[in-house]
XYZ file of C-alpha atoms in Angstrom:
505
model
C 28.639 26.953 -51.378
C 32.124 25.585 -52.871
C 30.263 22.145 -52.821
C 28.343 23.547 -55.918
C 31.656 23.734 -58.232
C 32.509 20.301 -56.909
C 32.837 17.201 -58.829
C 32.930 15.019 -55.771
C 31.514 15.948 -52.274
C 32.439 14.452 -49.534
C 30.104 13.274 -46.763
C 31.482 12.868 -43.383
C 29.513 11.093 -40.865
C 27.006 9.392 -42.846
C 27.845 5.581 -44.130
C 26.284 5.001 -47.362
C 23.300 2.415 -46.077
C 21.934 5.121 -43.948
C 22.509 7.984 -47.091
C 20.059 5.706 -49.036
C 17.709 5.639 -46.760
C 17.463 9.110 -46.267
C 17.457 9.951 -49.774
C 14.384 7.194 -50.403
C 12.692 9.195 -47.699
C 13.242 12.372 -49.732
C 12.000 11.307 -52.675
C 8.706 8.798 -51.200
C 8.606 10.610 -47.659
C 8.586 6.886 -45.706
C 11.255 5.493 -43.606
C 11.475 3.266 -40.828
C 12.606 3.834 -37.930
C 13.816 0.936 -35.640
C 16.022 0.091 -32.000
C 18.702 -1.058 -34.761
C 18.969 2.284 -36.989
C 17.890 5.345 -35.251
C 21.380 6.270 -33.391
C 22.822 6.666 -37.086
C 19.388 7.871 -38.631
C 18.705 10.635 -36.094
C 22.666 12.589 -36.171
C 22.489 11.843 -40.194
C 19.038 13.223 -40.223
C 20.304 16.488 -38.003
C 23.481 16.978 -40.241
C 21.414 17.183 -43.643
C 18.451 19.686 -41.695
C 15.742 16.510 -42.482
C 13.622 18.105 -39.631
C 11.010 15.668 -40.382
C 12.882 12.781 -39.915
C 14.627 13.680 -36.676
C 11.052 14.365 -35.223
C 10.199 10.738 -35.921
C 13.127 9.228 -34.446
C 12.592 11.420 -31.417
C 9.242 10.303 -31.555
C 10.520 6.960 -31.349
C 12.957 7.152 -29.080
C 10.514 8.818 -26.307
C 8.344 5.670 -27.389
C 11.589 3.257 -25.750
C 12.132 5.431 -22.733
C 12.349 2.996 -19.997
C 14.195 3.056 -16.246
C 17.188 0.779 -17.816
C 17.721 3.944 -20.789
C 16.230 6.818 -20.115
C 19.898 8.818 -18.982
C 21.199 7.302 -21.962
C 18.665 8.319 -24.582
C 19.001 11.635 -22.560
C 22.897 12.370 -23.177
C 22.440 11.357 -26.634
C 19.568 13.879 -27.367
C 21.881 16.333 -25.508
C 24.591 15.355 -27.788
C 22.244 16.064 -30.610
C 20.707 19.502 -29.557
C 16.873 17.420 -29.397
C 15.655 19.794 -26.863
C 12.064 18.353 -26.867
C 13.398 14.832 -26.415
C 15.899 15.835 -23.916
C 13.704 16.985 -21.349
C 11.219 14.627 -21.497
C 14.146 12.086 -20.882
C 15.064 14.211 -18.238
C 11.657 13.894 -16.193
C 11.257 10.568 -17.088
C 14.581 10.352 -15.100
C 13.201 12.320 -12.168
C 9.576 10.873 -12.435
C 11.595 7.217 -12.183
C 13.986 8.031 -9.908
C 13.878 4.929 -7.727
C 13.916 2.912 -11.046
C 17.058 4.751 -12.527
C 19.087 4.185 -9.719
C 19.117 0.364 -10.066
C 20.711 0.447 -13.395
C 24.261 0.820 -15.088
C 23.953 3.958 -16.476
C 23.241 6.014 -13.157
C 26.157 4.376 -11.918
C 28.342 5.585 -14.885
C 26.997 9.500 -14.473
C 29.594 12.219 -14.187
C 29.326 13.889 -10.841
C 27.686 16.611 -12.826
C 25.308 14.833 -13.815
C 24.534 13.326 -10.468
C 24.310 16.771 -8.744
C 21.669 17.612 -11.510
C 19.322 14.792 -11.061
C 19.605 14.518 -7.022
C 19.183 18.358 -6.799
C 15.753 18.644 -8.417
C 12.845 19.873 -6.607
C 11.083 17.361 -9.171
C 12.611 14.702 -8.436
C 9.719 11.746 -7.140
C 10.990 9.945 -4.062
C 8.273 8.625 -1.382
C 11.306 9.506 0.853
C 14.534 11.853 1.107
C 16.224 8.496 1.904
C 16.223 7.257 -1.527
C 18.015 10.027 -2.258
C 20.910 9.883 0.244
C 21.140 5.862 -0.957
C 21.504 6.732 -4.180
C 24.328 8.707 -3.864
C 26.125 6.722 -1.634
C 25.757 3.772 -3.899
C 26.737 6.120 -6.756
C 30.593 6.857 -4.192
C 31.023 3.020 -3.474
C 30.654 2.015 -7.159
C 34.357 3.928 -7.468
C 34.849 4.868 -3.763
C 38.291 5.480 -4.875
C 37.833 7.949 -7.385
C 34.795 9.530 -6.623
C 35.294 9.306 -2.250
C 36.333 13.113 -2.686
C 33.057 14.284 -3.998
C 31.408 13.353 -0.934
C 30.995 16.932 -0.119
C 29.517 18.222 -3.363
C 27.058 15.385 -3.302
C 25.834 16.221 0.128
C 24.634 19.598 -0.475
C 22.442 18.701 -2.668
C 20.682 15.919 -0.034
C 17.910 16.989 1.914
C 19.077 15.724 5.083
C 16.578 17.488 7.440
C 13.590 16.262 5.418
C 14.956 12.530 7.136
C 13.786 11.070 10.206
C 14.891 11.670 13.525
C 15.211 7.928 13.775
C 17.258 7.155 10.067
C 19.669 9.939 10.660
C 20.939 8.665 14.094
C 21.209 4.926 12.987
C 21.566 5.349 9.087
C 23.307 7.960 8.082
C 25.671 9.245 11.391
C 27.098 4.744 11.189
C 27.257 5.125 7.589
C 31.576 5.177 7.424
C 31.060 7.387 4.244
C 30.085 10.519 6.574
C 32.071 9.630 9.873
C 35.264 9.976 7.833
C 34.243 13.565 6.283
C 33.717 16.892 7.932
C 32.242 18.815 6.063
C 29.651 16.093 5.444
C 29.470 15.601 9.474
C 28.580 19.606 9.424
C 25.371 18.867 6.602
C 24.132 15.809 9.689
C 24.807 18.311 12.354
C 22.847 21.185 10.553
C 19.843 18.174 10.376
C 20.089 17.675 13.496
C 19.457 20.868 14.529
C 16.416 21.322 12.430
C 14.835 18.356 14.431
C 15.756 19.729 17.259
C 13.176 22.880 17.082
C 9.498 22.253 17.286
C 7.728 21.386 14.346
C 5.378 25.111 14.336
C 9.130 26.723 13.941
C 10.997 24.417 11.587
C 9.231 26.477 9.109
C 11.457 29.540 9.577
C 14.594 27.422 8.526
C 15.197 28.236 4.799
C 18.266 26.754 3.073
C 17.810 24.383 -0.714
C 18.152 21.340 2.261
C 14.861 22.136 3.962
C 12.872 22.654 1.059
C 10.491 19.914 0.561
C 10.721 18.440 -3.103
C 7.582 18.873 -5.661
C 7.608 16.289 -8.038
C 5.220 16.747 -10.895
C 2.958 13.674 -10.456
C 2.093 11.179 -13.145
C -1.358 10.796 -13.703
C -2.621 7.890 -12.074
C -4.380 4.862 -12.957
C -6.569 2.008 -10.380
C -5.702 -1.102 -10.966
C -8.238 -4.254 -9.804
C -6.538 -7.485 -9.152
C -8.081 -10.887 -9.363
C -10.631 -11.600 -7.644
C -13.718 -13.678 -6.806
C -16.605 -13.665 -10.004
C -18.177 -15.824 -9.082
C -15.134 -18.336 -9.122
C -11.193 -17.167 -8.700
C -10.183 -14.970 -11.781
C -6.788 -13.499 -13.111
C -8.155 -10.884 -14.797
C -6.533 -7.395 -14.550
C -8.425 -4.156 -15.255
C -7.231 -0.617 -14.501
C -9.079 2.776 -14.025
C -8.390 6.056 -15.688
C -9.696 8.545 -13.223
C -8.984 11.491 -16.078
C -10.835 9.511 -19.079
C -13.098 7.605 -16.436
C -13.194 4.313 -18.400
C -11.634 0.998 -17.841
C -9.398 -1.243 -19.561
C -7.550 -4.530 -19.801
C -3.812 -5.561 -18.867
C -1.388 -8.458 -18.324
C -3.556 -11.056 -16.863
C -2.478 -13.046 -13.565
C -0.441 -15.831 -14.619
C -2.760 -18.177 -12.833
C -6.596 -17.219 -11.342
C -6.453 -16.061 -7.848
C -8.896 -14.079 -5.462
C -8.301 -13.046 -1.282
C -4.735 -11.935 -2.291
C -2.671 -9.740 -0.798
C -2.117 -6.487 -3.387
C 0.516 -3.787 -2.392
C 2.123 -0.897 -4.463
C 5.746 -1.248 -3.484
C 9.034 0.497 -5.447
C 7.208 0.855 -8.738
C 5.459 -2.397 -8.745
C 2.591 -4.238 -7.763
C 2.235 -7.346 -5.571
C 0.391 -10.037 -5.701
C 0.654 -11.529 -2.388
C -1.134 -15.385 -1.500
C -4.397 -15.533 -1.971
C -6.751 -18.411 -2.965
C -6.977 -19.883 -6.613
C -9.981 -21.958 -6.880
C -8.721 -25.170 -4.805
C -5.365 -24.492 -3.049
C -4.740 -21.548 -0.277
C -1.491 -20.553 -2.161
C 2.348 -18.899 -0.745
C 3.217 -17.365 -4.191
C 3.805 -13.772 -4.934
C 3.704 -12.141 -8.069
C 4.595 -8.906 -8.989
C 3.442 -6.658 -12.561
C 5.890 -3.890 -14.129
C 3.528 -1.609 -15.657
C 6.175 -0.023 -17.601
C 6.247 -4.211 -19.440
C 2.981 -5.075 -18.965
C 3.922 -7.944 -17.585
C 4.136 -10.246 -14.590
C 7.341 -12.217 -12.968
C 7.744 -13.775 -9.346
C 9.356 -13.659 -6.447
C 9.849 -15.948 -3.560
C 7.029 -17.324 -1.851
C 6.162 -16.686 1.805
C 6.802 -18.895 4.075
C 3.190 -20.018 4.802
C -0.008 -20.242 2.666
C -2.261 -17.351 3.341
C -5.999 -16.641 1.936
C -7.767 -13.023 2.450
C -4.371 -11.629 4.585
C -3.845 -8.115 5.017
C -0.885 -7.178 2.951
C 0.684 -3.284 3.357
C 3.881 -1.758 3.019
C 5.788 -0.129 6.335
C 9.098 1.340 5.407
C 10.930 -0.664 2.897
C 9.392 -3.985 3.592
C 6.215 -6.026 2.595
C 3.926 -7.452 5.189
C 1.784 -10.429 5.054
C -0.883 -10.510 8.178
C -2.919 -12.699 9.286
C -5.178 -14.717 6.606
C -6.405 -18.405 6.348
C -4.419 -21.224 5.047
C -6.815 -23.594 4.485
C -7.525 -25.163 8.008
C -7.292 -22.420 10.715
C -6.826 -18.508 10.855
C -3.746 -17.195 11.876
C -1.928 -14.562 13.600
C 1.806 -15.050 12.108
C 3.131 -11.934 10.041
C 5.824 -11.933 7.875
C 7.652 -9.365 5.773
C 9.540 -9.218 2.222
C 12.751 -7.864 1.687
C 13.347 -6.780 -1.488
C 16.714 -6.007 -1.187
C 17.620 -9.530 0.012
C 14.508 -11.131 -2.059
C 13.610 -12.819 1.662
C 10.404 -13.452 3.450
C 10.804 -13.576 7.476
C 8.440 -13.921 10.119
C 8.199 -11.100 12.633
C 6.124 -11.095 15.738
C 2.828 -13.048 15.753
C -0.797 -10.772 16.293
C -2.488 -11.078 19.405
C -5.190 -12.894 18.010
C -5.938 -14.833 14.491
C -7.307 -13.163 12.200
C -8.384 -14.175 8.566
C -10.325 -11.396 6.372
C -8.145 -8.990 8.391
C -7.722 -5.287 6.793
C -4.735 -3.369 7.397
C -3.370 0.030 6.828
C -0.255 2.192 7.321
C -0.611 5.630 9.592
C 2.496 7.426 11.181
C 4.604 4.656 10.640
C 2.572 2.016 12.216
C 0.728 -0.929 11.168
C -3.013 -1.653 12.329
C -4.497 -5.036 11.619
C -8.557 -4.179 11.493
C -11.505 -6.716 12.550
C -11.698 -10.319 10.682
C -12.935 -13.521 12.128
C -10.940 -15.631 14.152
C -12.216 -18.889 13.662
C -11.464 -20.459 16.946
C -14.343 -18.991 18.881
C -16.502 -17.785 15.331
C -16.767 -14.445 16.021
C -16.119 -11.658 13.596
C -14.270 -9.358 15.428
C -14.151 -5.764 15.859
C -10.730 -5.382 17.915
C -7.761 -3.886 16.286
C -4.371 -4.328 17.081
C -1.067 -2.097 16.388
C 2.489 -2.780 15.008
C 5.330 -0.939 16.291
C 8.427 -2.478 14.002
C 10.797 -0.317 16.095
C 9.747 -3.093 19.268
C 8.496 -5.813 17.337
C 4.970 -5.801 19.238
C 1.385 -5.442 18.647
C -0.229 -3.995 21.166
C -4.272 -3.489 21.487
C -5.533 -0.085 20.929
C -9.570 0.660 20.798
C -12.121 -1.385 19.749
C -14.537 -0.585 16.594
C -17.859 0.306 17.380
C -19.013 -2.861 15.875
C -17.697 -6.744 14.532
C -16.821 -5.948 10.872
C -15.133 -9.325 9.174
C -13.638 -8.674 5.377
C -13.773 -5.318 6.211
C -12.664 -2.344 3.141
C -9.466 -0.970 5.204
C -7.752 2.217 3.855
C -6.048 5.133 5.195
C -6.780 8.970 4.369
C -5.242 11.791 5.505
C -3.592 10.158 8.525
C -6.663 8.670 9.955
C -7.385 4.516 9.125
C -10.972 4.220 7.709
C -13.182 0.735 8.279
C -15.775 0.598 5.575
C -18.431 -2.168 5.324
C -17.407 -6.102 5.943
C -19.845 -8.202 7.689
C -20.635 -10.008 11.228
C -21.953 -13.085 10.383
C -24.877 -12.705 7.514
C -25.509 -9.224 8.085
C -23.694 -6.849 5.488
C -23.020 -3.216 6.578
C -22.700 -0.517 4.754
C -21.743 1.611 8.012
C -18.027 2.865 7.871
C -15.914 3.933 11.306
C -13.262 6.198 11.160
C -10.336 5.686 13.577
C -7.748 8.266 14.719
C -4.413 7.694 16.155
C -3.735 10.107 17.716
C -7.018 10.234 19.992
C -7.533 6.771 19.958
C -10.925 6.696 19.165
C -13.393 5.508 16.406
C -15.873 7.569 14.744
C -19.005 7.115 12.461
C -19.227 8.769 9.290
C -21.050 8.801 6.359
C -22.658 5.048 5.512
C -21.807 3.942 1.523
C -24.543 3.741 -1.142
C -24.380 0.039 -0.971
C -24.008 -2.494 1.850
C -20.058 -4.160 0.998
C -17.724 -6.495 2.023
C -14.654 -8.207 0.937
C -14.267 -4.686 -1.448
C -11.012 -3.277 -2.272
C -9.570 0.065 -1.030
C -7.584 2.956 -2.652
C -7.110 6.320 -1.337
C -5.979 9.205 -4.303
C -6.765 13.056 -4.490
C -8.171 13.367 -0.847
C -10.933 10.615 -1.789
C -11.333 6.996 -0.485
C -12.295 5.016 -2.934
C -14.157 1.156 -2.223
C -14.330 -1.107 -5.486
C -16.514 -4.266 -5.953
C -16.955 -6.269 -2.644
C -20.351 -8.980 -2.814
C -23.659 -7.386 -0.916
C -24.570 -10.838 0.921
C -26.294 -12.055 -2.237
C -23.963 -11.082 -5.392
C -20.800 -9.528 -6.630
C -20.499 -5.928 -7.269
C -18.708 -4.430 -10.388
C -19.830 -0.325 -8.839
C -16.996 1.859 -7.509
C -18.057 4.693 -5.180
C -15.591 7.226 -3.116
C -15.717 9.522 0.131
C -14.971 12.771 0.328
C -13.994 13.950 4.041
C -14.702 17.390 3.094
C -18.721 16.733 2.514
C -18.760 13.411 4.270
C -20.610 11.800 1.513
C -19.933 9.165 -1.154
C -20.843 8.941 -4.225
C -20.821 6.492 -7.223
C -18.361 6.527 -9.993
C -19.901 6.318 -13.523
C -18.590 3.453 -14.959
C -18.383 0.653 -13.869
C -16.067 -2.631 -13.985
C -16.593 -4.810 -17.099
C -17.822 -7.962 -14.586
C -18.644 -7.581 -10.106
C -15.686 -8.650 -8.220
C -14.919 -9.698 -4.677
C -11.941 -10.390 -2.955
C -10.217 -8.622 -5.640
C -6.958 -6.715 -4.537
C -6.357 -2.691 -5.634
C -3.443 -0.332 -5.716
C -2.792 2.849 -7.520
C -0.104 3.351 -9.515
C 1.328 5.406 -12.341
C -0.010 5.656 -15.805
C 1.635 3.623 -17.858
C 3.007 5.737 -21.425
């Protein structure tokens, strides 16, 4: 304590501004806290033991994390032994993964720091491929200096958790791995796991087998648009945990019979109608902003279109644009920011559902508008061939259809052929090819949304034939029943689009 005999003590590290604030705080216990002071506030704060005011700044800066900072704001609670800040900032990281990775500061991680991220069994990826992308962007930022930790990278990539199909023409072309070895043994050692049959693969054990288990984020619904009675661009969301609902961003014009996807983080808004035009724009909401942007239109106006995501692209199928159904499909490359048409339906179809299963796409009922019917064939997209094909018919014409898929199988719920409503819902399995009845809804639906989450389908809104719907009710395949939600929306809604996503902090 030889500062006690002092005349003068010397503060290191400290600059007087920041001194005065601390001492104010000591003496009227307020301080603020802001983007511009708490990098010298917090390390000041931790230097002269005000535990107080380091908690507040951490509070803050956990407040800012964000895709763009979040390794940043990491290192420097590392730097400043914040444990409770640090690993939050570290799950955010692994929670955001496919976020992070877009930004400077993954690209300026140590290989250290690399191998920790991509080696967490937390880490949330809807795909092992994310991973091996990231790192190879991560080696071609400095392919120079960083070519020779190829290697060390790979180990940590769980190459047999890949498909068949992406490790033949992805990652055996990819020069990175041709030019390696011991890389080409980590592909070979993939290989052979795909190789045995599927009841064996089970026996493999090695860190590159085992299947990653992020810890979710709890999930919100989110309702988009919609028809009530007139186009809307209202936005409300769903908290299954708290079960209420609640307002965001609005649409940045009124739209209904949109396209809405979940893709990368985000949520499209794809065509749609918006009171007097059939319209080509997309828009897209960051939940982590609150806030809408765009991105190029499609290359043809589409109203109620089946929209879906199959791989890393966006499809737009079928729909109306404002004279005549149609059968063209296109897709949205977000790593180019281009639309382009791929191969045409069989037949038109405008109030088309769609849904993902095993890697195809299946374009469900509509109306066709040539001949008038509301249809119940359904057709299948193979993007490997570029062709639909026909698979079985629906045991009944269902137009504006509620299409979702749940536990591999594609579900039809509702829709209409010509005024009659159903409330029926078919069940269709791909691997039989055949459709099945199961339990009919509480209410008679069509033009609802669909979600699937927690091994329930859910079916929002829709119109009954006379008036819009703001009740939610969900199916559980384990009972085959559904039942109602409690609350519902704050107005009915039809032709409004849905998608699940994360819960925004």
């Amino acid at each position: 304590m030889s500062e006690s005999k002092a005349h003068h003590v010397e503060i290191r590290d400290v600059d007087g501004e920041t001194l005065m604030k601390l001492v104010n705080y000591i003496y009227t216990a307020e301080i603020e806290v802001s983007e511009d002071n708490v990098q010298v506030l917090l390390p000041a704060a931790s230097l002269l033991q005000l535990m107080d005011v380091q908690q507040v700044c951490c509070d803050f800066l956990q407040a800012q994390l964000h895709p763009t900072n979040c390794l940043g704001i990491r290192a420097f609670a590392d730097l400043h032994a914040c444990t409770g800040l640090l690993s939050l900032a570290h799950a955010y990281a692994e929670q955001h993964f496919t976020d992070v990775i877009l930004g400077e500061e993954f690209m300026a991680l140590s290989l250290q720091q690399v191998c920790s991220l991509i080696s967490s069994d937390k880490l949330t990826v809807s795909t092992e491929e994310k991973v091996f992308e990231a790192m190879i962007a991560w080696i071609k930022h400095n392919k120079e200096a960083r070519f020779e930790y190829m290697p060390k990278l790979m180990e940590h990539v769980r190459l047999p958790l890949l498909s068949r199909d992406y490790l033949v023409q992805i990652v055996e072309e990819e020069p990175l791995i041709k030019n390696n070895n011991i890389c080409k043994d980590f592909l070979i050692e993939a290989m052979k796991y795909h190789l045995l049959p599927a009841d064996q693969r089970h026996l493999i054990k090695t860190d590159r087998t085992r299947p990653r288990t992020p810890v979710c984020l709890p999930k919100v619904m989110m309702v988009v648009g919609g028809q009530a009675p007139k186009a809307i661009c209202s936005v409300e969301c769903y908290d299954f945990q708290e079960d209420r609902w609640y307002q965001v961003a609005n649409l940045p014009s009124r739209r209904c019979r949109a396209g809405v996807v979940y893709m990368a983080g985000k949520v499209y808004a794809v065509g749609g109608f918006n009171g007097s035009l059939r319209v080509r724009t997309v828009d897209v909401y960051d939940g982590l902003k609150d806030q809408w942007s765009s991105v190029p239109n499609m290359q043809e106006r589409r109203s109620t279109l089946g929209a879906a995501v199959l791989g890393d692209l966006l499809f737009a199928v079928g729909g109306f644009d404002g004279s005549t159904g149609l059968s063209s499909v296109e897709a949205y490359n977000p790593k180019t920011n281009e639309w382009m048409f791929v191969a045409p339906m069989n037949t038109r179809r405008s109030s088309v559902g769609v849904g993902v299963v095993d890697g195809k796409l299946y374009a469900v009922g509509g109306y066709d508008g040539a001949s008038r019917h509301c249809l119940s064939t359904v057709e299948e997209y193979n993007p490997a061939s570029n062709k639909w094909c026909d698979v079985a018919d629906m045991s009944t014409r269902r137009s504006g259809a509620g299409v979702g898929v749940l536990n591999g199988q594609l579900y039809a719920a509702g829709g209409h052929d010509g005024p009659l409503v159903r409330k029926s819902v078919e069940v269709y399995d791909p691997n039989t090819n055949t459709w099945r009845p199961v339990c009919d809804m509480n209410m008679c639906r069509r033009n609802a949304g669909v979600c699937a989450i927690n091994g329930l389908l859910y079916v929002i809104g829709g119109d009954d034939g006379s008036c819009n719907l703001s009740s939610v009710e969900h199916y559980d395949p384990t009972t085959d029943k559904w039942s109602l939600i409690p609350t519902n929306m704050s107005n009915g809604r039809s032709y409004a689009g849905v998608s699940v996503i994360d819960k925004p902090l």
